[in-house]
Coordinates of C-alpha atoms and ligand atoms in Angstrom, one line a residue:
M1 CA -23.3 47.4 18.2
A2 CA -22.8 44.4 20.5
N3 CA -23.8 41.9 17.9
Q4 CA -22.1 43.1 15.0
F5 CA -18.9 41.0 14.1
D6 CA -16.2 41.1 11.4
V7 CA -16.5 37.4 11.2
V8 CA -19.0 35.0 12.4
V9 CA -18.0 31.5 12.3
I10 CA -20.9 28.8 11.9
G11 CA -19.9 25.4 13.6
G12 CA -17.4 24.8 16.4
G13 CA -15.5 22.0 15.1
P14 CA -11.8 21.9 14.5
G15 CA -12.7 23.6 11.2
G16 CA -14.6 26.4 12.9
Y17 CA -13.0 26.7 16.1
V18 CA -9.4 27.1 14.6
A19 CA -11.0 29.7 12.1
A20 CA -12.2 31.6 14.7
I21 CA -9.2 31.7 17.0
R22 CA -6.9 32.3 13.9
A23 CA -9.4 35.5 13.1
A24 CA -9.3 36.6 16.6
Q25 CA -5.5 36.7 16.5
L26 CA -5.4 38.7 13.6
G27 CA -7.4 41.4 15.4
F28 CA -11.2 40.9 14.1
K29 CA -14.1 40.9 16.4
V30 CA -15.4 37.3 16.1
A31 CA -18.2 35.1 16.9
C32 CA -18.8 31.4 16.8
I33 CA -22.3 29.6 16.6
D34 CA -22.1 26.2 17.7
A35 CA -25.1 23.6 18.1
W36 CA -23.2 20.6 19.8
V37 CA -25.0 19.7 23.0
R38 CA -23.2 17.1 25.3
N39 CA -24.9 15.8 28.8
G40 CA -27.4 19.0 28.3
K41 CA -24.6 21.6 27.8
P42 CA -22.6 23.4 25.1
S43 CA -19.8 21.2 24.0
L44 CA -17.3 22.9 21.6
G45 CA -14.9 20.9 19.3
G46 CA -17.6 19.1 17.0
T47 CA -17.3 15.8 15.9
C48 CA -13.5 15.4 16.3
V49 CA -13.6 16.1 20.0
N50 CA -17.0 14.9 21.0
V51 CA -17.7 11.8 19.0
G52 CA -14.7 11.2 16.6
C53 CA -11.2 11.8 16.6
I54 CA -10.6 12.0 20.3
P55 CA -12.8 9.5 22.0
S56 CA -12.0 6.9 19.4
K57 CA -8.1 7.5 20.2
A58 CA -8.9 7.0 24.1
L59 CA -10.7 3.7 23.4
L60 CA -8.1 2.6 21.0
Q61 CA -5.3 3.1 23.8
S62 CA -7.3 1.2 26.4
S63 CA -7.8 -1.7 24.3
E64 CA -4.3 -1.9 23.1
N65 CA -3.2 -2.0 26.7
Y66 CA -5.6 -4.4 27.4
H67 CA -4.6 -6.7 24.6
A68 CA -0.9 -6.2 25.5
A69 CA -1.4 -7.0 29.3
G70 CA -3.1 -10.0 28.0
H71 CA -0.9 -11.2 25.3
E72 CA 2.5 -9.4 25.2
F73 CA 3.2 -8.7 28.8
A74 CA 4.3 -12.4 29.5
K75 CA 7.1 -12.0 27.2
H76 CA 8.5 -9.2 29.2
G77 CA 8.5 -11.4 32.1
I78 CA 5.2 -9.5 33.4
G79 CA 3.0 -11.7 35.0
I80 CA -0.8 -10.8 35.5
Q81 CA -3.4 -13.1 37.2
G82 CA -6.8 -12.3 36.7
L83 CA -6.8 -9.8 33.8
T84 CA -10.3 -7.8 33.8
I85 CA -11.7 -5.1 31.6
D86 CA -14.1 -2.6 33.4
V87 CA -15.7 -1.1 30.5
A88 CA -17.7 1.5 32.9
A89 CA -14.1 2.8 33.9
M90 CA -12.6 2.8 30.3
Q91 CA -15.8 4.8 29.1
K92 CA -15.2 7.3 32.1
R93 CA -11.6 7.6 31.2
K94 CA -12.9 8.5 27.5
D95 CA -15.3 10.9 28.7
G96 CA -12.8 12.7 31.1
I97 CA -10.7 13.4 28.0
V98 CA -13.5 14.7 25.9
D99 CA -14.5 16.8 29.0
Q100 CA -11.0 18.3 29.2
L101 CA -10.7 18.8 25.6
T102 CA -14.0 20.5 24.9
A103 CA -13.2 22.8 28.0
G104 CA -9.6 23.6 26.4
V105 CA -11.7 24.8 23.3
Q106 CA -13.9 27.0 25.6
Y107 CA -10.6 28.3 27.4
L108 CA -8.8 29.2 23.8
F109 CA -12.2 31.0 23.0
K110 CA -12.1 33.3 26.2
K111 CA -8.5 33.8 25.6
N112 CA -8.9 35.0 22.4
K113 CA -12.0 36.8 23.3
V114 CA -14.1 34.9 20.7
T115 CA -18.0 35.3 21.5
Q116 CA -19.7 31.9 21.7
F117 CA -23.2 31.5 20.9
H118 CA -25.0 28.2 21.6
G119 CA -27.6 27.1 19.1
L120 CA -28.4 26.4 15.4
G121 CA -27.1 29.2 13.1
S122 CA -29.0 29.9 9.8
F123 CA -28.8 32.7 7.4
S124 CA -31.6 35.2 7.8
A125 CA -30.5 38.0 5.1
R126 CA -28.0 39.6 3.2
I127 CA -27.4 43.2 4.6
E128 CA -25.5 46.2 3.5
G129 CA -21.9 45.4 4.1
G130 CA -22.7 41.6 5.4
W131 CA -25.1 39.0 6.5
Q132 CA -27.6 38.7 9.2
I133 CA -27.6 35.6 11.1
K134 CA -30.1 34.0 13.2
V135 CA -29.3 31.9 16.3
A136 CA -31.9 29.4 17.5
C137 CA -30.5 29.3 21.2
H138 CA -30.4 26.1 22.9
D139 CA -32.1 27.6 25.7
G140 CA -35.1 28.4 23.4
G141 CA -34.3 32.0 22.8
A142 CA -33.5 33.6 19.7
E143 CA -30.7 36.2 18.6
E144 CA -29.8 38.0 15.7
V145 CA -25.9 38.7 14.7
M146 CA -24.7 41.0 12.0
A147 CA -21.4 39.3 10.0
T148 CA -19.2 41.1 7.6
N149 CA -17.8 37.8 7.0
V150 CA -19.1 34.3 7.4
I151 CA -17.2 31.2 7.7
V152 CA -19.6 27.8 7.3
A153 CA -17.9 24.9 9.3
T154 CA -20.8 22.7 9.9
G155 CA -19.3 19.5 9.4
S156 CA -21.0 16.3 8.8
V157 CA -23.1 13.6 10.0
P158 CA -22.8 9.8 9.5
R159 CA -24.3 8.3 6.1
Q160 CA -27.4 6.5 6.9
L161 CA -27.8 2.6 5.6
P162 CA -31.3 2.4 4.1
G163 CA -33.5 0.1 6.2
A164 CA -31.3 0.4 9.0
T165 CA -32.3 2.4 12.1
I166 CA -29.8 3.8 14.2
D167 CA -31.1 3.6 17.8
N168 CA -27.4 3.8 19.2
K169 CA -28.2 0.7 21.2
L170 CA -28.3 -2.1 19.1
V171 CA -27.6 -0.5 15.8
C172 CA -25.0 2.1 16.1
D173 CA -23.4 4.7 14.2
N174 CA -20.0 6.4 15.7
E175 CA -21.7 7.8 18.6
G176 CA -22.9 4.6 19.8
A177 CA -19.9 2.7 18.8
L178 CA -17.8 4.9 21.1
A179 CA -20.2 4.5 24.0
M180 CA -21.0 0.8 24.5
A181 CA -21.5 -0.1 28.3
A182 CA -20.4 -3.9 27.6
V183 CA -18.4 -5.8 25.0
P184 CA -20.7 -7.2 22.6
A185 CA -19.9 -11.0 22.2
R186 CA -20.7 -10.8 18.3
L187 CA -20.3 -7.3 16.7
G188 CA -21.1 -6.7 12.9
V189 CA -19.7 -3.6 11.2
V190 CA -21.0 -2.4 7.9
G191 CA -18.3 -0.6 6.0
A192 CA -14.5 -1.5 5.9
G193 CA -13.4 2.2 6.1
V194 CA -11.5 4.0 8.7
I195 CA -14.2 4.1 11.4
G196 CA -15.1 0.4 10.7
L197 CA -11.6 -0.8 11.0
E198 CA -10.3 1.4 14.0
L199 CA -13.6 0.9 16.3
G200 CA -14.2 -2.8 14.8
S201 CA -10.5 -3.4 16.2
V202 CA -11.1 -1.8 19.6
W203 CA -14.1 -4.2 20.2
K204 CA -12.1 -7.0 18.8
R205 CA -9.3 -6.5 21.2
L206 CA -11.7 -6.3 24.3
G207 CA -13.0 -9.4 23.4
S208 CA -15.9 -9.4 20.6
A209 CA -16.0 -11.5 17.8
V210 CA -15.9 -8.9 14.7
T211 CA -17.4 -9.5 11.3
V212 CA -16.9 -6.6 8.7
L213 CA -18.9 -6.6 5.9
E214 CA -17.8 -4.2 2.9
A215 CA -19.6 -3.6 -0.3
L216 CA -16.7 -2.8 -2.7
P217 CA -14.8 -5.7 -3.6
E218 CA -11.4 -4.1 -3.1
F219 CA -10.2 -3.4 0.6
L220 CA -9.2 0.0 1.6
G221 CA -9.1 1.3 -1.9
A222 CA -7.8 4.9 -1.1
A223 CA -4.8 3.3 0.1
D224 CA -1.5 1.9 -1.7
E225 CA -2.4 -1.3 -3.0
Q226 CA 0.7 -3.0 -1.4
I227 CA -0.1 -1.4 1.8
A228 CA -3.9 -2.3 1.7
K229 CA -3.0 -6.2 0.8
E230 CA -0.7 -6.1 3.8
A231 CA -3.3 -4.6 6.0
R232 CA -5.8 -7.1 5.3
K233 CA -3.3 -9.8 5.9
I234 CA -2.5 -8.4 9.4
F235 CA -6.0 -7.4 10.3
T236 CA -7.2 -11.1 9.5
R237 CA -4.2 -13.2 10.6
D238 CA -3.5 -11.3 13.9
T239 CA -6.3 -9.1 15.0
G240 CA -8.7 -11.7 14.0
L241 CA -11.2 -9.6 12.1
D242 CA -13.6 -11.5 9.9
I243 CA -13.5 -9.0 6.9
Q244 CA -15.8 -9.9 4.0
T245 CA -15.7 -7.4 0.7
G246 CA -18.1 -7.4 -2.2
V247 CA -21.2 -7.7 0.0
N248 CA -24.6 -6.5 -0.5
I249 CA -26.9 -5.9 2.8
T250 CA -30.3 -6.6 1.9
K251 CA -31.9 -6.6 5.2
V252 CA -31.0 -5.3 8.7
A253 CA -33.5 -6.2 11.6
A254 CA -33.1 -5.4 15.1
G255 CA -34.8 -7.5 17.7
K256 CA -34.8 -9.2 21.1
K257 CA -32.1 -11.6 20.0
G258 CA -30.0 -9.2 18.5
V259 CA -29.4 -7.7 14.9
A260 CA -30.0 -10.0 12.1
V261 CA -28.5 -9.0 8.7
D262 CA -29.0 -10.7 5.5
Y263 CA -26.6 -9.9 2.7
T264 CA -25.1 -11.5 -0.4
D265 CA -21.4 -12.4 -0.6
A266 CA -18.7 -11.7 -3.1
A267 CA -19.9 -14.8 -5.0
G268 CA -23.7 -13.5 -5.0
K269 CA -24.7 -16.4 -2.5
A270 CA -27.4 -15.3 0.1
Q271 CA -25.9 -15.3 3.5
S272 CA -27.5 -14.0 6.9
A273 CA -25.6 -13.2 10.4
T274 CA -27.0 -12.3 13.8
F275 CA -24.9 -9.9 15.8
D276 CA -25.5 -8.8 19.3
R277 CA -24.5 -5.2 18.4
L278 CA -24.0 -3.6 14.6
I279 CA -21.9 -0.7 13.9
V280 CA -22.9 1.3 10.5
A281 CA -20.0 3.3 9.3
I282 CA -20.4 3.8 5.8
G283 CA -19.1 7.4 5.1
R284 CA -20.4 10.7 6.1
V285 CA -22.6 13.3 4.5
P286 CA -22.1 17.2 4.8
T287 CA -24.5 19.1 7.3
T288 CA -26.1 21.9 5.5
A289 CA -29.7 21.2 7.0
G290 CA -30.6 24.2 8.9
L291 CA -28.6 26.8 7.4
N292 CA -31.2 28.3 5.2
A293 CA -28.9 27.9 2.2
E294 CA -31.6 27.9 -0.4
G295 CA -33.2 30.9 1.1
V296 CA -30.1 33.1 0.6
G297 CA -28.8 31.2 -2.4
L298 CA -25.7 29.4 -0.9
A299 CA -24.8 27.1 -3.7
L300 CA -24.2 23.1 -2.8
D301 CA -22.3 20.8 -5.3
A302 CA -24.0 17.8 -6.8
R303 CA -23.1 15.6 -3.6
G304 CA -24.7 18.3 -1.3
F305 CA -21.2 19.7 0.0
V306 CA -21.2 23.5 -0.1
A307 CA -19.8 24.7 -3.3
V308 CA -16.4 26.4 -2.8
D309 CA -13.4 27.4 -4.9
G310 CA -9.9 26.4 -4.1
D311 CA -9.5 29.1 -1.4
C312 CA -12.9 28.1 0.2
R313 CA -15.0 31.2 -1.2
T314 CA -18.5 30.2 -1.7
N315 CA -20.8 31.9 -4.5
L316 CA -21.9 34.3 -1.8
P317 CA -19.6 37.6 -1.1
G318 CA -18.1 37.3 2.3
V319 CA -19.2 33.7 2.7
W320 CA -16.5 30.9 3.1
A321 CA -16.9 27.3 3.8
V322 CA -14.3 24.9 5.6
G323 CA -13.9 21.4 6.6
D324 CA -16.3 18.5 6.2
V325 CA -19.0 20.5 4.7
V326 CA -16.9 21.1 1.5
R327 CA -15.0 18.8 -0.8
G328 CA -11.8 17.1 0.0
P329 CA -10.8 14.8 2.7
M330 CA -13.0 14.5 5.7
L331 CA -10.0 15.0 8.1
A332 CA -9.7 17.3 11.1
H333 CA -6.3 18.6 10.1
K334 CA -7.6 19.3 6.9
A335 CA -10.4 21.4 8.4
E336 CA -8.1 23.2 10.8
E337 CA -5.6 24.2 8.0
E338 CA -8.7 25.5 5.9
G339 CA -10.0 27.4 8.8
A340 CA -6.9 29.2 9.4
A341 CA -6.3 29.7 5.9
V342 CA -9.7 31.4 5.6
A343 CA -9.2 33.8 8.4
E344 CA -5.9 34.8 7.0
R345 CA -7.6 35.5 3.5
I346 CA -10.2 37.5 5.0
A347 CA -7.4 39.5 6.5
G348 CA -6.2 40.0 2.8
Q349 CA -3.0 37.5 3.7
H350 CA -2.3 34.5 1.4
G351 CA -3.3 31.6 3.4
H352 CA -2.5 28.4 1.8
V353 CA -3.4 24.7 2.0
D354 CA -1.8 22.2 0.0
F355 CA -3.9 19.2 -0.7
N356 CA -1.2 17.3 -2.1
T357 CA 0.5 17.1 1.2
V358 CA -2.6 16.2 3.8
P359 CA -1.6 13.0 5.4
W360 CA -4.0 10.4 6.1
V361 CA -3.7 8.2 9.2
I362 CA -5.5 4.9 10.4
Y363 CA -5.1 4.2 13.8
T364 CA -5.3 0.4 13.6
S365 CA -2.6 -1.7 15.0
P366 CA -0.4 -1.5 13.3
E367 CA -1.3 2.0 12.2
I368 CA -1.2 2.9 8.4
A369 CA -0.3 6.2 7.2
W370 CA 0.5 7.9 3.8
V371 CA 1.0 11.2 2.1
G372 CA 0.9 12.0 -1.5
K373 CA 0.0 9.7 -4.6
T374 CA -0.4 5.9 -4.3
E375 CA 1.5 3.4 -6.5
Q376 CA -1.7 2.7 -8.5
A377 CA -2.4 6.4 -9.1
L378 CA 1.1 7.0 -10.3
K379 CA 0.8 4.1 -13.0
A380 CA -2.7 5.3 -13.8
E381 CA -1.1 8.7 -14.5
G382 CA 1.7 7.4 -16.5
V383 CA 4.1 8.9 -14.3
A384 CA 7.8 7.1 -14.4
Y385 CA 8.8 6.8 -10.8
R386 CA 11.0 4.6 -8.8
A387 CA 10.1 2.7 -5.5
G388 CA 12.0 1.9 -2.6
S389 CA 10.7 0.2 0.6
F390 CA 11.9 -1.2 3.9
P391 CA 10.3 -3.6 6.5
F392 CA 10.0 -3.0 10.2
S393 CA 11.4 -6.4 10.8
A394 CA 14.8 -5.0 10.0
N395 CA 14.6 -2.3 12.7
G396 CA 16.4 -2.5 16.2
R397 CA 13.7 -0.4 17.8
A398 CA 10.7 -2.2 16.4
K399 CA 12.1 -5.5 17.8
A400 CA 12.6 -4.0 21.2
L401 CA 9.1 -2.6 21.2
G402 CA 7.8 -5.9 20.1
D403 CA 6.1 -4.8 17.0
Q404 CA 7.9 -5.7 13.8
R405 CA 5.1 -5.8 11.3
G406 CA 4.7 -3.6 8.3
L407 CA 6.8 -1.2 6.0
V408 CA 7.7 1.9 4.4
K409 CA 7.6 2.7 0.9
F410 CA 8.8 5.7 -0.7
L411 CA 7.7 6.7 -4.3
A412 CA 9.9 9.3 -6.2
D413 CA 9.9 10.5 -9.7
A414 CA 12.4 8.6 -12.0
A415 CA 13.8 11.5 -13.4
T416 CA 14.2 14.2 -10.8
D417 CA 13.8 11.9 -7.7
R418 CA 11.3 14.0 -6.2
I419 CA 9.3 12.5 -3.6
L420 CA 5.6 11.6 -4.8
G421 CA 4.2 9.8 -2.1
V422 CA 5.0 7.7 1.0
H423 CA 3.0 5.0 2.4
M424 CA 3.4 3.1 5.7
I425 CA 2.2 0.4 7.8
G426 CA 3.7 -0.2 11.3
P427 CA 4.2 1.0 14.7
L428 CA 3.6 4.5 15.2
V429 CA 3.5 5.5 11.6
S430 CA 1.0 8.1 12.5
E431 CA 4.1 10.1 13.8
L432 CA 6.4 9.0 11.1
I433 CA 4.2 10.2 8.4
A434 CA 5.0 14.1 9.6
E435 CA 8.9 13.5 8.2
A436 CA 7.6 12.7 4.9
A437 CA 4.8 15.3 4.8
V438 CA 7.4 18.1 5.8
A439 CA 10.0 16.5 3.0
M440 CA 7.3 16.8 0.2
E441 CA 6.3 20.2 1.2
F442 CA 9.8 21.3 1.1
G443 CA 9.8 19.6 -2.6
A444 CA 12.6 17.2 -1.1
A445 CA 14.1 14.2 -3.3
A446 CA 14.1 10.7 -1.9
E447 CA 18.0 11.3 -1.6
D448 CA 17.5 14.3 0.7
I449 CA 16.0 11.9 3.3
A450 CA 18.5 9.1 2.6
R451 CA 21.4 11.7 3.3
I452 CA 20.2 12.8 6.6
C453 CA 21.0 11.6 9.8
H454 CA 18.4 9.9 11.8
A455 CA 18.6 8.8 15.2
H456 CA 19.7 5.1 16.4
P457 CA 17.7 3.0 17.3
S458 CA 14.4 4.6 16.1
L459 CA 11.5 3.7 14.2
S460 CA 12.6 6.6 11.9
E461 CA 15.4 4.6 10.5
V462 CA 12.9 2.6 8.7
V463 CA 12.0 6.1 6.7
H464 CA 15.3 6.5 6.4
E465 CA 16.2 3.0 5.0
A466 CA 13.1 3.2 2.7
A467 CA 14.3 6.5 1.1
M468 CA 17.9 4.8 0.5
A469 CA 15.9 1.8 -1.2
V470 CA 14.9 4.1 -3.9
E471 CA 18.8 4.2 -4.9
K472 CA 18.8 0.5 -3.9
R473 CA 21.4 1.1 -1.3
S474 CA 19.8 0.2 1.9
I475 CA 22.1 -0.9 4.5
H476 CA 20.5 -3.3 7.0
I477 CA 18.8 -5.6 4.5
Ligands
LIG501 P1 -17.4 19.1 12.8 O1 -16.4 18.3 13.6 O2 -18.6 17.8 12.3 O3 -18.0 20.2 13.6 C1 -19.2 20.8 12.9 C2 -19.8 21.5 14.0 O4 -20.9 22.3 13.6 C3 -20.5 20.6 15.1 O5 -20.4 21.1 16.3 C4 -21.9 20.8 14.8 O6 -22.8 20.7 15.8 C5 -22.0 22.4 14.3 N1 -23.0 22.7 13.5 C6 -23.5 22.0 12.4 N2 -24.6 22.8 11.9 C7 -24.8 23.8 12.7 C8 -25.5 25.2 12.4 N3 -26.3 25.4 11.4 N4 -25.4 26.2 13.6 C9 -24.5 26.0 14.6 N5 -23.7 24.9 14.5 C10 -23.8 23.8 13.7 N6 -10.2 13.1 11.7 C11 -9.0 12.9 11.8 O7 -8.2 13.8 11.3 N7 -8.2 12.0 12.6 C12 -9.0 11.4 13.1 O8 -8.5 10.3 13.9 C13 -10.4 11.2 13.0 N8 -11.4 10.3 13.9 C14 -12.5 10.5 13.7 C15 -13.3 9.0 14.3 C16 -14.5 9.3 14.1 C17 -15.1 8.4 15.0 C18 -15.2 10.2 13.3 C19 -16.5 10.0 13.2 C20 -14.6 11.1 12.7 C21 -13.1 11.1 12.6 N9 -12.5 12.0 12.2 C22 -11.0 12.0 12.2 C23 -13.1 13.2 11.4 C24 -13.0 14.4 11.9 O9 -13.9 14.1 13.1 C25 -13.8 15.5 11.0 O10 -13.1 15.5 9.8 C26 -13.7 16.7 11.8 O11 -14.3 17.0 12.8 C27 -14.3 17.9 10.6 O12 -14.1 19.2 11.3 P2 -15.4 20.2 10.8 O13 -15.1 21.4 12.0 O14 -15.6 20.4 9.5 O15 -16.9 19.4 11.2
LIG502 P1 -15.2 5.6 4.9 O1 -15.4 6.4 4.0 O2 -13.8 5.7 5.4 O3 -15.7 4.1 4.8 C1 -16.7 3.9 4.4 C2 -16.8 2.2 4.0 O4 -18.0 1.8 3.9 C3 -16.2 2.4 2.5 O5 -15.2 1.3 2.3 C4 -17.5 1.9 1.7 O6 -17.2 1.4 0.4 C5 -18.4 1.4 2.5 N1 -19.8 1.0 2.2 C6 -20.5 2.2 1.7 N2 -21.7 1.8 1.6 C7 -21.8 0.5 2.1 C8 -23.0 -0.4 2.2 N3 -24.1 -0.3 2.1 N4 -22.6 -1.7 2.5 C9 -21.3 -2.0 3.0 N5 -20.2 -1.1 2.7 C10 -20.5 0.2 2.3 O7 -16.2 6.1 6.0 P2 -16.3 6.3 7.6 O8 -15.5 4.8 8.2 O9 -17.7 5.8 7.9 O10 -15.5 7.2 8.4 C11 -16.2 8.6 7.6 C12 -15.1 9.4 7.5 O11 -14.5 9.8 8.9 C13 -13.9 9.0 7.0 O12 -14.0 9.0 5.5 C14 -12.8 9.7 7.4 O13 -12.6 10.9 6.6 C15 -13.1 10.3 8.8 N6 -12.5 9.2 9.7 C16 -11.2 9.6 10.0 C17 -10.3 9.0 10.8 C18 -8.7 9.1 10.6 O14 -8.4 9.9 10.2 N7 -8.1 8.1 11.4 C19 -10.9 8.0 11.5 C20 -12.3 7.7 11.6 C21 -13.1 8.5 10.5

């Protein structure tokens, strides 16, 4: 039967499209249903490619280039007169990158013979040997597909701030924050999380005065405390972000003069500020609306995520769920790993995701990255550990690059020396963290890294020296 598939994936983001491709590689007949519309057309890749990881990194690069041209080039003897930023051109470049990558996913579907449906997928009924899935097609039509296995990969959407209406003009979520046509003179950001810091920095580097309003008293609570403290110092001193923690937003009113925000500060004092644009980035919530989860008895957990076990199995036979729509970090690479692992499990293989070694990266300047346990978590768990750290200020390559801010820190088991966590803030640590993830996955000790030859001069020497510092035998400090 034409519309009978071994595997139907609902959602074409990093979780869904990777699951679909891996399942096709394993010999299954696969379909992927995705609802994303961009410029009136289907656009595979989900949040990540359309309005997340990829466009945000494109803008980060543009803003860093602009900032370097204005503030760093002169030190290299490179003179620029009349430096300008053409926001329309910057946005066009970003849109071009998104176009290419979404077309890339489309190409991979074709290459792997994944059938694509464009529209909203929902469970119709349980049938013998599987599930009937309805597709409410984007063109107004409808299709029914039969699936032996279903993988739900419907992702997430921005959490709403009560009282703030997102219009993506004055009050923006990530979509509007990535699409501004001009640099706002005054930018407010609600939430000092990953999006707030990344996109707040973009617009700051392009010229906005940026105020970040964070509800929690601490800054970057998920990161290692030492790194978070260093980050706050750098983002305030160098980037120039005005970061206020412990605030309580009481009112958001968008009008002709901008967006007025009333809040109480950490001391409980009433404050108000007016911004030309406001970005609301206070987390994301799983997308389950439209799936007809209730109709077929697909269980959700207390926070609205599709409930799954450690292997991404839901409560329904043959139904799996991966990515942002299930527990765990909302990261594209975590979604991808789960997608591939589920396809392998359906094939009777032993797909595996190690949640202890999922790296985190925050693409600020300097970048922040970590894998494994933080120092505060080890303390709370009563684990005996040894710490070793090394600063980028003592590294020749960092000096040549012109960015010596930050450090790398290793946390290793006091008895066995096994690496328990690695934390970094500094230039290109998004790349350096991979070594730590590999080491942890192989159960390495800090001494293993300390005894591996690292190229000179390279930023990776900071990782090497930090591992040596666990035994208090760093050389260059
Ligand atoms: P999604 O990417 O959200 O994809 C879900 C897809 O399912 C969407 O296309 C949606 O339209 C579709 N869908 C939903 N319901 C249905 C339905 N019923 N029928 C059919 N289709 C449906 N992560 C990182 O790891 N690194 C980063 O640098 C990073 N940067 C980010 C920057 C921003 C601004 C944002 C917002 C997020 C960022 N993320 C980043 C997070 C990352 O985008 C997500 O973790 C990732 O996209 C999750 O993948 P997913 O496949 O689970 O869901
Ligand atoms: P987040 O969870 O990172 O941060 C949200 C922040 O908003 C938190 O600090 C929270 O305390 C604060 N907050 C919540 N309610 C608030 C309120 N009413 N007033 C003020 N502050 C409030 O979420 P964010 O930044 O929206 O990003 C969503 C997710 O997308 C991230 O958690 C991450 O999983 C993913 N992402 C990943 C990136 C990366 O890997 N580099 C980049 C961007 C997003």
